[in-house]
Short mmCIF file of C-alpha atoms in Angstrom, two decimals:
data_model
loop_
_atom_site.label_atom_id
_atom_site.label_comp_id
_atom_site.label_asym_id
_atom_site.label_seq_id
_atom_site.Cartn_x
_atom_site.Cartn_y
_atom_site.Cartn_z
CA MET A 1 -23.96 -10.51 -31.50
CA VAL A 2 -21.26 -8.54 -29.68
CA HIS A 3 -19.94 -10.23 -26.56
CA TYR A 4 -19.23 -8.16 -23.46
CA ILE A 5 -15.84 -9.89 -23.18
CA GLU A 6 -14.23 -11.77 -26.04
CA VAL A 7 -10.88 -13.46 -25.42
CA LYS A 8 -9.24 -15.18 -28.40
CA ASN A 9 -6.11 -17.35 -28.13
CA LEU A 10 -4.69 -15.14 -25.44
CA ALA A 11 -1.13 -15.72 -24.29
CA PHE A 12 0.84 -13.69 -21.79
CA GLN A 13 4.43 -13.82 -20.66
CA TYR A 14 6.49 -12.03 -18.04
CA GLU A 15 9.72 -11.17 -19.87
CA GLU A 16 10.60 -14.53 -21.51
CA GLU A 17 8.53 -16.75 -19.25
CA PRO A 18 5.11 -17.80 -20.59
CA VAL A 19 2.41 -17.61 -17.92
CA LEU A 20 -0.82 -18.03 -19.88
CA GLU A 21 -1.50 -19.78 -23.19
CA ASN A 22 -4.46 -20.68 -25.39
CA ILE A 23 -7.13 -18.82 -23.48
CA SER A 24 -10.37 -18.28 -25.38
CA PHE A 25 -13.83 -17.59 -24.00
CA GLU A 26 -16.67 -15.12 -24.05
CA VAL A 27 -18.76 -13.45 -21.40
CA ASP A 28 -22.10 -12.04 -22.35
CA ALA A 29 -24.98 -10.21 -20.75
CA GLU A 30 -26.74 -12.55 -18.29
CA ASP A 31 -23.62 -14.75 -18.08
CA PHE A 32 -22.29 -15.59 -14.64
CA VAL A 33 -18.83 -17.02 -15.25
CA MET A 34 -16.53 -18.27 -12.51
CA LEU A 35 -12.80 -18.51 -13.06
CA THR A 36 -10.87 -20.92 -10.87
CA GLY A 37 -7.42 -22.40 -10.63
CA GLU A 38 -4.82 -23.33 -8.04
CA ASN A 39 -2.84 -20.66 -6.19
CA GLY A 40 -0.53 -18.86 -8.60
CA ALA A 41 -2.52 -20.00 -11.64
CA ALA A 42 -2.36 -16.46 -13.10
CA LYS A 43 -6.07 -15.80 -12.59
CA THR A 44 -5.46 -12.20 -11.60
CA THR A 45 -3.02 -11.83 -14.49
CA LEU A 46 -5.75 -12.99 -16.85
CA LEU A 47 -8.22 -10.45 -15.41
CA ARG A 48 -5.62 -7.68 -15.74
CA ASN A 49 -5.09 -8.66 -19.39
CA ILE A 50 -8.82 -8.51 -19.99
CA LEU A 51 -9.12 -5.07 -18.39
CA GLY A 52 -6.18 -3.67 -20.37
CA LEU A 53 -3.94 -3.25 -17.33
CA LEU A 54 -1.52 -5.74 -18.94
CA LYS A 55 -0.90 -6.34 -22.62
CA PRO A 56 -1.25 -9.88 -24.00
CA SER A 57 1.82 -11.17 -25.84
CA LYS A 58 -0.41 -13.04 -28.31
CA GLY A 59 -4.08 -13.18 -29.18
CA SER A 60 -6.68 -10.56 -28.49
CA VAL A 61 -9.05 -9.31 -25.82
CA ARG A 62 -12.02 -7.18 -26.61
CA ILE A 63 -14.44 -5.53 -24.23
CA ALA A 64 -17.60 -4.29 -25.94
CA SER A 65 -17.94 -0.53 -26.11
CA GLN A 66 -21.72 -0.64 -25.77
CA ASN A 67 -24.17 -2.62 -23.68
CA HIS A 68 -27.22 -4.34 -25.15
CA PHE A 69 -29.24 -1.16 -24.91
CA GLY A 70 -26.74 0.68 -27.12
CA GLU A 71 -25.38 2.73 -24.21
CA LYS A 72 -21.72 3.00 -23.21
CA LEU A 73 -20.72 -0.21 -21.47
CA VAL A 74 -19.70 0.38 -17.86
CA VAL A 75 -17.22 -1.99 -16.20
CA GLY A 76 -17.12 -2.48 -12.43
CA TYR A 77 -13.86 -3.93 -11.17
CA VAL A 78 -13.06 -5.08 -7.65
CA SER A 79 -9.42 -6.00 -7.27
CA GLN A 80 -8.06 -8.62 -4.92
CA GLN A 81 -5.82 -6.16 -3.13
CA VAL A 82 -7.97 -4.77 -0.37
CA ALA A 83 -4.67 -4.13 1.36
CA SER A 84 -3.97 -1.53 -1.32
CA PHE A 85 -6.58 0.62 0.44
CA ASN A 86 -4.64 3.63 1.52
CA ALA A 87 -5.17 3.71 5.29
CA GLY A 88 -4.68 7.46 5.42
CA PHE A 89 -6.88 8.28 2.43
CA PRO A 90 -9.10 11.09 3.67
CA SER A 91 -12.50 9.88 2.65
CA THR A 92 -15.63 8.66 4.35
CA VAL A 93 -17.30 5.40 3.36
CA LEU A 94 -20.16 7.41 1.85
CA GLU A 95 -17.83 9.53 -0.30
CA LEU A 96 -16.06 6.47 -1.63
CA VAL A 97 -19.25 4.58 -2.48
CA GLN A 98 -20.75 7.71 -4.05
CA SER A 99 -17.70 7.86 -6.31
CA GLY A 100 -19.02 4.67 -7.93
CA ARG A 101 -21.82 6.78 -9.44
CA TYR A 102 -19.38 9.08 -11.23
CA GLN A 103 -18.90 6.46 -13.95
CA ARG A 104 -22.61 6.70 -14.68
CA GLY A 105 -22.20 9.99 -16.55
CA LYS A 106 -21.69 11.98 -13.35
CA TRP A 107 -18.05 13.01 -13.75
CA PHE A 108 -19.08 16.62 -14.20
CA LYS A 109 -22.61 16.63 -12.75
CA ARG A 110 -24.06 16.67 -9.27
CA LEU A 111 -25.41 13.42 -7.90
CA ASP A 112 -29.21 13.50 -7.87
CA LYS A 113 -31.78 11.84 -5.62
CA GLU A 114 -31.74 8.63 -7.66
CA ASP A 115 -27.95 8.39 -7.37
CA LYS A 116 -28.16 8.82 -3.62
CA MET A 117 -30.86 6.14 -3.37
CA HIS A 118 -28.65 3.82 -5.36
CA VAL A 119 -25.72 4.48 -3.02
CA GLN A 120 -27.90 3.84 0.04
CA ARG A 121 -29.21 0.57 -1.39
CA SER A 122 -25.68 -0.54 -2.25
CA LEU A 123 -24.41 0.18 1.24
CA GLU A 124 -27.43 -1.53 2.80
CA SER A 125 -26.92 -4.60 0.59
CA VAL A 126 -23.49 -5.18 2.14
CA GLY A 127 -24.57 -4.12 5.63
CA MET A 128 -22.43 -0.99 5.75
CA TRP A 129 -25.03 1.82 5.77
CA ASP A 130 -24.55 2.48 9.49
CA MET A 131 -20.82 2.91 8.94
CA ARG A 132 -21.23 5.48 6.15
CA HIS A 133 -19.66 8.38 8.08
CA LYS A 134 -16.58 6.38 9.12
CA LYS A 135 -13.21 7.18 7.63
CA ILE A 136 -12.25 4.33 5.28
CA GLY A 137 -8.83 3.96 6.90
CA GLU A 138 -10.54 3.02 10.19
CA LEU A 139 -12.26 -0.06 8.73
CA SER A 140 -11.22 -3.69 9.11
CA GLY A 141 -10.13 -5.79 6.12
CA GLY A 142 -13.56 -7.40 5.75
CA GLN A 143 -15.34 -4.05 5.96
CA LYS A 144 -13.03 -2.59 3.31
CA GLN A 145 -13.90 -5.54 1.08
CA ARG A 146 -17.59 -4.88 1.61
CA ILE A 147 -17.38 -1.18 0.75
CA SER A 148 -15.41 -2.06 -2.39
CA LEU A 149 -18.36 -4.23 -3.36
CA ALA A 150 -20.85 -1.52 -2.37
CA ARG A 151 -18.95 0.90 -4.59
CA VAL A 152 -19.18 -1.46 -7.53
CA PHE A 153 -22.92 -2.06 -6.91
CA ALA A 154 -23.41 1.71 -6.73
CA THR A 155 -21.77 1.99 -10.15
CA ASP A 156 -24.46 -0.36 -11.47
CA PRO A 157 -22.07 -1.70 -14.12
CA ASP A 158 -23.06 -3.73 -17.15
CA LEU A 159 -20.07 -5.99 -16.59
CA PHE A 160 -18.74 -7.05 -13.18
CA VAL A 161 -15.10 -8.16 -13.06
CA LEU A 162 -14.45 -9.44 -9.54
CA ASP A 163 -11.21 -10.85 -8.18
CA GLU A 164 -11.89 -13.04 -5.14
CA PRO A 165 -14.52 -10.66 -3.80
CA THR A 166 -15.64 -12.87 -0.91
CA THR A 167 -12.32 -12.93 0.96
CA GLY A 168 -13.06 -12.26 4.62
CA MET A 169 -16.80 -13.03 4.35
CA ASP A 170 -18.48 -15.72 6.43
CA GLY A 171 -20.65 -18.45 4.87
CA ASN A 172 -23.96 -16.58 5.17
CA ALA A 173 -22.56 -13.32 3.83
CA ARG A 174 -21.07 -15.22 0.87
CA LYS A 175 -24.41 -16.84 0.06
CA GLU A 176 -26.23 -13.50 0.23
CA PHE A 177 -23.59 -11.98 -2.00
CA TYR A 178 -23.88 -14.72 -4.62
CA LYS A 179 -27.67 -14.37 -4.59
CA LEU A 180 -27.31 -10.63 -5.14
CA LEU A 181 -24.95 -11.23 -8.06
CA LYS A 182 -27.27 -13.83 -9.54
CA HIS A 183 -30.20 -11.42 -9.22
CA ASN A 184 -28.20 -8.68 -10.96
CA CYS A 185 -27.20 -11.12 -13.68
CA LYS A 186 -30.59 -12.64 -14.46
CA GLU A 187 -32.98 -9.80 -13.61
CA HIS A 188 -30.90 -6.85 -14.79
CA GLY A 189 -28.92 -8.49 -17.62
CA LYS A 190 -25.45 -7.98 -16.15
CA GLY A 191 -22.40 -9.97 -17.23
CA ILE A 192 -20.20 -11.34 -14.44
CA LEU A 193 -16.66 -12.72 -14.52
CA MET A 194 -15.49 -13.72 -11.07
CA VAL A 195 -12.26 -15.25 -9.82
CA THR A 196 -12.92 -17.50 -6.86
CA HIS A 197 -11.58 -20.40 -4.84
CA ASP A 198 -15.02 -21.15 -3.54
CA HIS A 199 -16.15 -23.19 -6.56
CA GLU A 200 -18.23 -25.81 -4.73
CA GLU A 201 -20.53 -23.20 -3.23
CA ILE A 202 -20.72 -20.85 -6.18
CA ARG A 203 -21.43 -23.52 -8.80
CA HIS A 204 -25.10 -23.38 -7.70
CA TYR A 205 -25.25 -19.78 -8.86
CA ALA A 206 -22.80 -19.54 -11.80
CA ASP A 207 -23.58 -20.56 -15.39
CA LYS A 208 -20.10 -21.31 -16.67
CA HIS A 209 -16.88 -22.53 -15.14
CA ILE A 210 -13.46 -21.81 -16.55
CA GLU A 211 -10.57 -23.57 -14.89
CA LEU A 212 -6.96 -22.65 -15.45
CA VAL A 213 -4.78 -25.75 -15.35
CA ARG A 214 -1.04 -26.15 -15.49
CA LYS A 215 0.35 -27.20 -18.87
CA GLU A 216 2.09 -30.51 -18.48
CA ASP A 217 4.18 -30.13 -21.61
CA SER A 218 5.66 -26.76 -20.65
CA PRO A 219 8.95 -26.40 -18.79
CA TRP A 220 7.56 -23.16 -17.32
CA ARG A 221 4.83 -22.65 -14.75
CA CYS A 222 2.39 -21.90 -17.53
CA PHE A 223 -1.39 -22.21 -17.36
CA SER A 224 -3.99 -22.86 -19.95
CA MET A 225 -7.74 -23.24 -20.06
CA ASP A 226 -9.11 -26.66 -19.36
CA SER A 227 -12.47 -25.85 -20.93
CA CYS A 228 -15.40 -23.52 -20.49
CA LYS A 229 -18.01 -25.80 -18.94
CA GLU A 230 -21.68 -25.01 -18.81
CA LEU A 231 -22.83 -25.76 -15.28
CA SER A 232 -25.95 -27.77 -14.74
CA LYS A 233 -28.28 -26.42 -12.07
CA PRO A 234 -30.01 -28.50 -9.43
CA HIS A 235 -33.78 -28.50 -9.92
CA SER A 236 -35.44 -26.15 -7.51
CA MET B 1 0.16 48.43 11.22
CA GLU B 2 3.04 50.18 9.56
CA MET B 3 3.85 47.13 7.46
CA PHE B 4 0.54 47.37 5.59
CA PHE B 5 1.59 50.71 4.10
CA HIS B 6 4.59 49.24 2.31
CA GLY B 7 3.87 48.29 -1.29
CA PHE B 8 6.07 45.17 -1.09
CA MET B 9 4.24 43.95 2.03
CA GLN B 10 0.86 44.49 0.39
CA ARG B 11 2.04 42.38 -2.54
CA ALA B 12 3.43 39.79 -0.14
CA PHE B 13 0.05 39.51 1.63
CA GLN B 14 -1.76 39.24 -1.69
CA ALA B 15 0.66 36.49 -2.81
CA SER B 16 0.31 34.66 0.53
CA LEU B 17 -3.47 34.69 0.27
CA LEU B 18 -3.33 33.21 -3.22
CA ILE B 19 -0.73 30.59 -2.29
CA SER B 20 -2.92 29.56 0.67
CA LEU B 21 -5.77 28.81 -1.71
CA ILE B 22 -3.81 26.56 -4.07
CA ALA B 23 -1.17 24.93 -1.85
CA PRO B 24 -3.53 22.56 0.06
CA VAL B 25 -5.21 21.38 -3.15
CA LEU B 26 -1.94 20.46 -4.85
CA GLY B 27 -0.43 19.29 -1.56
CA LEU B 28 -3.23 16.83 -0.88
CA PHE B 29 -3.00 15.22 -4.31
CA LEU B 30 0.80 15.09 -4.06
CA ILE B 31 0.65 13.33 -0.69
CA LEU B 32 -2.01 10.85 -1.76
CA ARG B 33 -0.17 10.04 -4.98
CA ARG B 34 3.00 9.42 -2.91
CA GLN B 35 4.65 12.34 -4.66
CA SER B 36 5.39 14.65 -1.72
CA LEU B 37 9.03 14.69 -2.72
CA MET B 38 8.14 15.54 -6.30
CA ALA B 39 7.57 19.14 -5.25
CA ASP B 40 11.08 19.16 -3.81
CA THR B 41 12.53 17.69 -7.01
CA LEU B 42 10.73 20.22 -9.17
CA SER B 43 11.90 23.10 -7.00
CA HIS B 44 15.52 21.94 -7.39
CA VAL B 45 15.03 21.55 -11.11
CA SER B 46 13.41 24.94 -11.37
CA LEU B 47 16.63 26.45 -10.05
CA ALA B 48 18.24 25.02 -13.17
CA GLY B 49 15.59 26.86 -15.18
CA VAL B 50 16.51 30.09 -13.41
CA ALA B 51 20.23 29.50 -13.99
CA LEU B 52 19.55 28.81 -17.67
CA GLY B 53 17.55 32.03 -18.03
CA LEU B 54 20.30 34.06 -16.37
CA LEU B 55 22.94 32.43 -18.56
CA ILE B 56 21.21 33.07 -21.90
CA GLY B 57 19.80 36.45 -20.83
CA VAL B 58 16.09 35.52 -20.90
CA ASN B 59 13.59 36.33 -18.12
CA PRO B 60 14.27 33.42 -15.67
CA THR B 61 10.55 33.00 -14.88
CA TRP B 62 9.88 31.81 -18.44
CA THR B 63 12.87 29.47 -18.71
CA ASN B 64 12.01 28.22 -15.25
CA MET B 65 8.44 27.31 -16.27
CA LEU B 66 9.62 25.65 -19.47
CA VAL B 67 12.29 23.54 -17.78
CA VAL B 68 9.95 22.52 -14.95
CA ALA B 69 7.18 21.53 -17.38
CA VAL B 70 9.60 19.34 -19.37
CA ILE B 71 10.94 17.70 -16.20
CA ALA B 72 7.40 17.14 -14.90
CA ILE B 73 6.64 15.12 -18.06
CA LEU B 74 9.91 13.21 -17.72
CA LEU B 75 9.08 12.50 -14.08
CA GLU B 76 5.81 10.84 -15.05
CA TYR B 77 7.63 8.77 -17.68
CA LEU B 78 10.21 7.59 -15.12
CA ARG B 79 7.45 6.92 -12.59
CA ALA B 80 5.85 4.56 -15.13
CA VAL B 81 9.19 2.87 -15.89
CA TYR B 82 10.00 2.35 -12.19
CA ARG B 83 6.41 1.75 -11.11
CA THR B 84 7.33 -0.34 -8.07
CA TYR B 85 10.12 1.98 -6.92
CA SER B 86 8.76 5.33 -8.05
CA GLU B 87 11.06 7.26 -5.70
CA ILE B 88 13.95 6.34 -8.03
CA SER B 89 12.64 8.89 -10.57
CA ILE B 90 12.70 11.54 -7.83
CA ALA B 91 16.27 10.67 -6.82
CA ILE B 92 17.49 10.75 -10.43
CA LEU B 93 15.88 14.05 -11.34
CA MET B 94 16.69 15.82 -8.08
CA SER B 95 20.39 15.11 -8.46
CA ALA B 96 20.25 15.90 -12.19
CA GLY B 97 18.59 19.25 -11.39
CA MET B 98 21.19 20.24 -8.80
CA ALA B 99 24.05 19.14 -11.06
CA LEU B 100 22.62 21.24 -13.87
CA VAL B 101 22.33 24.29 -11.59
CA LEU B 102 25.97 24.02 -10.56
CA VAL B 103 27.18 23.54 -14.14
CA LEU B 104 25.10 26.46 -15.45
CA MET B 105 26.28 28.68 -12.58
CA GLY B 106 29.87 27.70 -13.38
CA LEU B 107 29.35 28.77 -16.97
CA SER B 108 27.97 32.20 -16.06
CA ASP B 109 29.66 35.13 -14.31
CA GLY B 110 29.21 35.97 -10.59
CA GLY B 111 25.88 37.82 -11.08
CA ALA B 112 24.03 34.56 -11.55
CA THR B 113 25.17 33.27 -8.16
CA LEU B 114 23.62 36.30 -6.45
CA SER B 115 20.29 35.85 -8.25
CA ILE B 116 20.28 32.10 -7.59
CA ASN B 117 20.62 32.89 -3.88
CA GLN B 118 17.45 34.98 -4.07
CA PHE B 119 15.59 32.07 -5.66
CA LEU B 120 17.07 29.62 -3.18
CA PHE B 121 15.85 31.42 -0.07
CA GLY B 122 13.06 33.60 -1.47
CA SER B 123 12.41 37.25 -0.82
CA ILE B 124 9.22 39.16 -0.14
CA VAL B 125 10.91 42.43 -1.02
CA THR B 126 11.34 41.34 -4.61
CA ILE B 127 7.74 40.29 -5.29
CA SER B 128 6.68 42.25 -8.33
CA GLU B 129 3.19 43.22 -9.38
CA GLN B 130 3.65 40.96 -12.41
CA GLN B 131 4.30 37.98 -10.12
CA VAL B 132 1.14 38.69 -8.12
CA TRP B 133 -0.87 38.82 -11.35
CA MET B 134 0.67 35.55 -12.51
CA LEU B 135 -0.17 33.97 -9.19
CA LEU B 136 -3.75 35.26 -9.43
CA MET B 137 -4.13 33.75 -12.89
CA LEU B 138 -2.66 30.47 -11.67
CA THR B 139 -5.02 30.44 -8.67
CA ILE B 140 -8.02 30.96 -10.93
CA ILE B 141 -6.87 28.18 -13.29
CA ILE B 142 -6.18 25.70 -10.48
CA SER B 143 -9.47 26.51 -8.70
CA LEU B 144 -11.45 26.02 -11.91
CA LEU B 145 -9.62 22.81 -12.76
CA TYR B 146 -10.23 21.52 -9.25
CA LEU B 147 -13.95 22.31 -9.43
CA VAL B 148 -14.31 20.66 -12.84
CA PHE B 149 -12.00 17.66 -12.39
CA ARG B 150 -12.48 17.01 -8.67
CA LYS B 151 -14.25 13.69 -9.19
CA PRO B 152 -11.85 12.17 -11.77
CA MET B 153 -8.91 13.28 -9.61
CA TYR B 154 -10.49 11.69 -6.53
CA ILE B 155 -10.68 8.32 -8.32
CA LEU B 156 -7.21 8.67 -9.83
CA THR B 157 -5.76 9.42 -6.41
CA PHE B 158 -7.67 6.64 -4.70
CA ASP B 159 -6.57 3.91 -7.09
CA GLU B 160 -5.11 4.20 -10.59
CA GLU B 161 -6.40 0.77 -11.66
CA THR B 162 -9.95 1.68 -10.68
CA ALA B 163 -9.53 4.95 -12.58
CA PHE B 164 -8.25 3.09 -15.64
CA THR B 165 -11.14 0.63 -15.70
CA ALA B 166 -13.53 3.54 -15.26
CA GLY B 167 -12.20 4.81 -18.60
CA LEU B 168 -10.19 7.78 -17.32
CA PRO B 169 -7.09 8.84 -19.31
CA ILE B 170 -4.81 8.27 -16.33
CA ASN B 171 -1.50 9.00 -18.08
CA THR B 172 -2.67 12.30 -19.54
CA MET B 173 -4.17 13.31 -16.20
CA SER B 174 -0.97 12.46 -14.34
CA VAL B 175 1.20 14.40 -16.78
CA LEU B 176 -1.08 17.45 -16.66
CA PHE B 177 -1.13 17.35 -12.87
CA ASN B 178 2.68 17.19 -12.77
CA VAL B 179 3.02 20.08 -15.23
CA LEU B 180 0.57 22.19 -13.24
CA THR B 181 2.47 21.43 -10.04
CA GLY B 182 5.72 22.34 -11.78
CA ILE B 183 4.38 25.67 -13.05
CA THR B 184 2.99 26.48 -9.59
CA ILE B 185 6.39 25.80 -8.04
CA ALA B 186 8.07 27.95 -10.68
CA VAL B 187 5.73 30.85 -9.84
CA ILE B 188 5.86 30.47 -6.03
CA MET B 189 9.59 29.77 -5.78
CA PRO B 190 10.91 33.35 -6.05
CA ILE B 191 8.65 34.27 -3.12
CA VAL B 192 9.20 31.46 -0.63
CA GLY B 193 12.47 30.01 -1.92
CA ALA B 194 13.34 26.74 -3.64
CA LEU B 195 14.42 25.07 -0.43
CA LEU B 196 11.05 25.48 1.27
CA VAL B 197 8.48 25.64 -1.50
CA SER B 198 7.59 21.95 -1.17
CA ALA B 199 7.12 22.31 2.61
CA ILE B 200 4.65 25.15 2.07
CA ILE B 201 2.73 23.09 -0.47
CA VAL B 202 2.70 19.83 1.47
CA LEU B 203 2.43 20.85 5.15
CA PRO B 204 -1.09 22.39 5.21
CA ALA B 205 -2.54 19.27 3.56
CA ALA B 206 -0.49 16.98 5.83
CA ILE B 207 -1.92 18.76 8.90
CA SER B 208 -5.51 18.86 7.67
CA MET B 209 -5.45 15.14 6.74
CA ARG B 210 -5.21 14.42 10.45
CA LEU B 211 -8.14 16.66 11.25
CA SER B 212 -10.85 15.76 8.75
CA LYS B 213 -12.47 12.51 7.72
CA SER B 214 -13.73 13.72 4.37
CA PHE B 215 -11.90 14.71 1.20
CA ASN B 216 -13.50 18.14 0.83
CA GLY B 217 -13.06 18.74 4.56
CA VAL B 218 -9.31 18.17 4.21
CA ILE B 219 -9.06 20.78 1.48
CA LEU B 220 -11.15 23.37 3.36
CA ILE B 221 -9.26 22.91 6.64
CA GLY B 222 -6.00 22.91 4.65
CA ILE B 223 -6.83 26.32 3.22
CA VAL B 224 -7.54 27.70 6.71
CA ILE B 225 -4.27 26.26 8.04
CA ALA B 226 -2.31 27.59 5.06
CA LEU B 227 -3.83 31.04 5.63
CA ILE B 228 -2.89 30.97 9.33
CA GLY B 229 0.66 29.81 8.56
CA MET B 230 1.29 32.12 5.61
CA LEU B 231 -0.13 35.32 7.10
CA SER B 232 1.30 34.88 10.61
CA GLY B 233 4.63 33.80 9.11
CA LEU B 234 4.74 36.89 6.96
CA VAL B 235 4.02 39.20 9.90
CA ALA B 236 6.63 37.43 12.05
CA SER B 237 9.13 37.57 9.22
CA TYR B 238 8.63 41.35 8.89
CA GLU B 239 8.78 42.00 12.63
CA VAL B 240 11.75 39.77 13.44
CA GLY B 241 13.58 40.13 10.14
CA THR B 242 13.77 36.41 9.36
CA PRO B 243 13.43 34.84 5.86
CA PRO B 244 9.70 34.49 5.03
CA GLY B 245 9.82 30.94 3.62
CA ALA B 246 11.65 29.60 6.65
CA THR B 247 9.40 31.47 9.11
CA ILE B 248 6.21 30.20 7.45
CA THR B 249 7.57 26.63 7.37
CA LEU B 250 8.48 26.74 11.07
CA ILE B 251 5.02 28.06 12.00
CA LEU B 252 3.37 25.28 9.97
CA ILE B 253 5.56 22.69 11.71
CA VAL B 254 4.52 24.12 15.10
CA VAL B 255 0.86 23.89 14.01
CA PHE B 256 1.52 20.28 12.93
CA ALA B 257 3.01 19.45 16.35
CA ILE B 258 0.15 21.16 18.24
CA THR B 259 -2.59 19.41 16.24
CA ALA B 260 -0.83 16.04 16.65
CA PHE B 261 -0.59 16.64 20.42
CA ILE B 262 -4.25 17.71 20.77
CA LYS B 263 -5.39 14.76 18.68
CA ASN B 264 -3.44 12.33 20.83
CA VAL B 265 -4.84 13.85 24.04
CA PHE B 266 -8.34 13.60 22.57
CA ARG B 267 -7.78 9.96 21.59
CA TYR B 268 -6.33 9.14 25.03
CA ASN B 269 -9.37 10.66 26.77
CA LYS B 270 -11.68 8.70 24.50
CA PHE B 271 -9.92 5.43 25.39
CA GLU B 272 -9.95 6.33 29.08
CA ARG B 273 -13.71 7.00 29.00
CA PHE B 274 -14.25 3.71 27.19
CA PHE B 275 -12.23 1.70 29.74
CA LYS B 276 -13.95 3.42 32.68
CA LYS B 277 -17.35 2.71 31.14
CA SER B 278 -16.44 -0.93 30.51
CA ASN B 279 -14.90 -1.27 34.02
CA ILE B 280 -11.80 -2.85 32.48
#
């Protein structure tokens, strides 16, 4: 079976300094994997290696080209840097979230009724539908985070790659968000890899837990994988 | 009315109309990609193309386009090398371009200096029919490319990492965009002048960005502003006898100042109404 993400013995170094070593794991359809580690544990670096934004110095990363239905696999990525939102970017919330649909074979086609319904549902799911005509530069940090998530939901990706997506959310919003992810994962067969600091709360929703830990035997600030633990669920 | 009977003014109006259609499109992408100064760099470099053409006795328009296209590719390469400080690539190539112009002018006889002056400041009298046709072709190409690649360009401009993970060939797109900008500058430069070509490309989009919330709105308003600036600048230039590029640029800067003023007044009134309503 082809895994959505397959990481084998990955190592990465900035110039001469090793940052990541011995990373191996898989993410599949219907997998909800959380990735944790202390501050500066190279979690984002690992995600960027997986997405091809950085090149591993050793090992390999493979993202499947097709989903389990034999269609082109679509990746939805939400980066940590909400601050990278260009405050002056001339776009409404609606335009930006609609752009998530382009990846669904709409680069050169008009968005149809179904696309628009999808966009509306995505905006409603993060409570931003009423703000759809606002310019994105006028939004607060938390609102920008929410429309980034709405955009990725609008894309309806097969694989979610999320880097601390709940920054700026309160407890209730976080719970609703995790439920939504879980629903997407189990009911719609999506694969999810999510970097988070919130591991106590999310362990009720995630299936696997990967923790990056500092290598004791390395003179560098280098991180490795502790293990990929299956998480037991409380009986409900 | 008399000006409309001159062949050179008719060509100037035709050229202005076409420039007004493409300038805001390129200008908006340049601004959003933090490449406003790239237009300036390419216009300086394109002078080197002109100087090269004059030196080797080839039509300067062709050497100009070739040199600008090569530099546009190099610019993208340097932008990738100095990703965090992308303005370094602009500084390197702008000075390299000017140095090349001066060296090439030194190697040629005095005739080249005269022609370079024309390209430096632009001249509506010298617009040929061939240039108008070239501009028309360029306008058609850019308009078609915009209509077809509007969505990928929107994502690329919003965030390159998002564009990459969406599977877009971001490097190829960036290089093609730079080359297209370079060719546009090479074609427009003899008309408006190398010193002001970037202002004419960037200003309409810079003004319209303050006036519209949506991406398409910015481009549409930008076209209207470019038309106002280009056509009124051309008329003023004819009537007063000032250089067209400089006149158009000054009019666009006045429009920029007026829109900024009106917007601030509007915002102030909005705040005042809010405070009155809230009894603060």
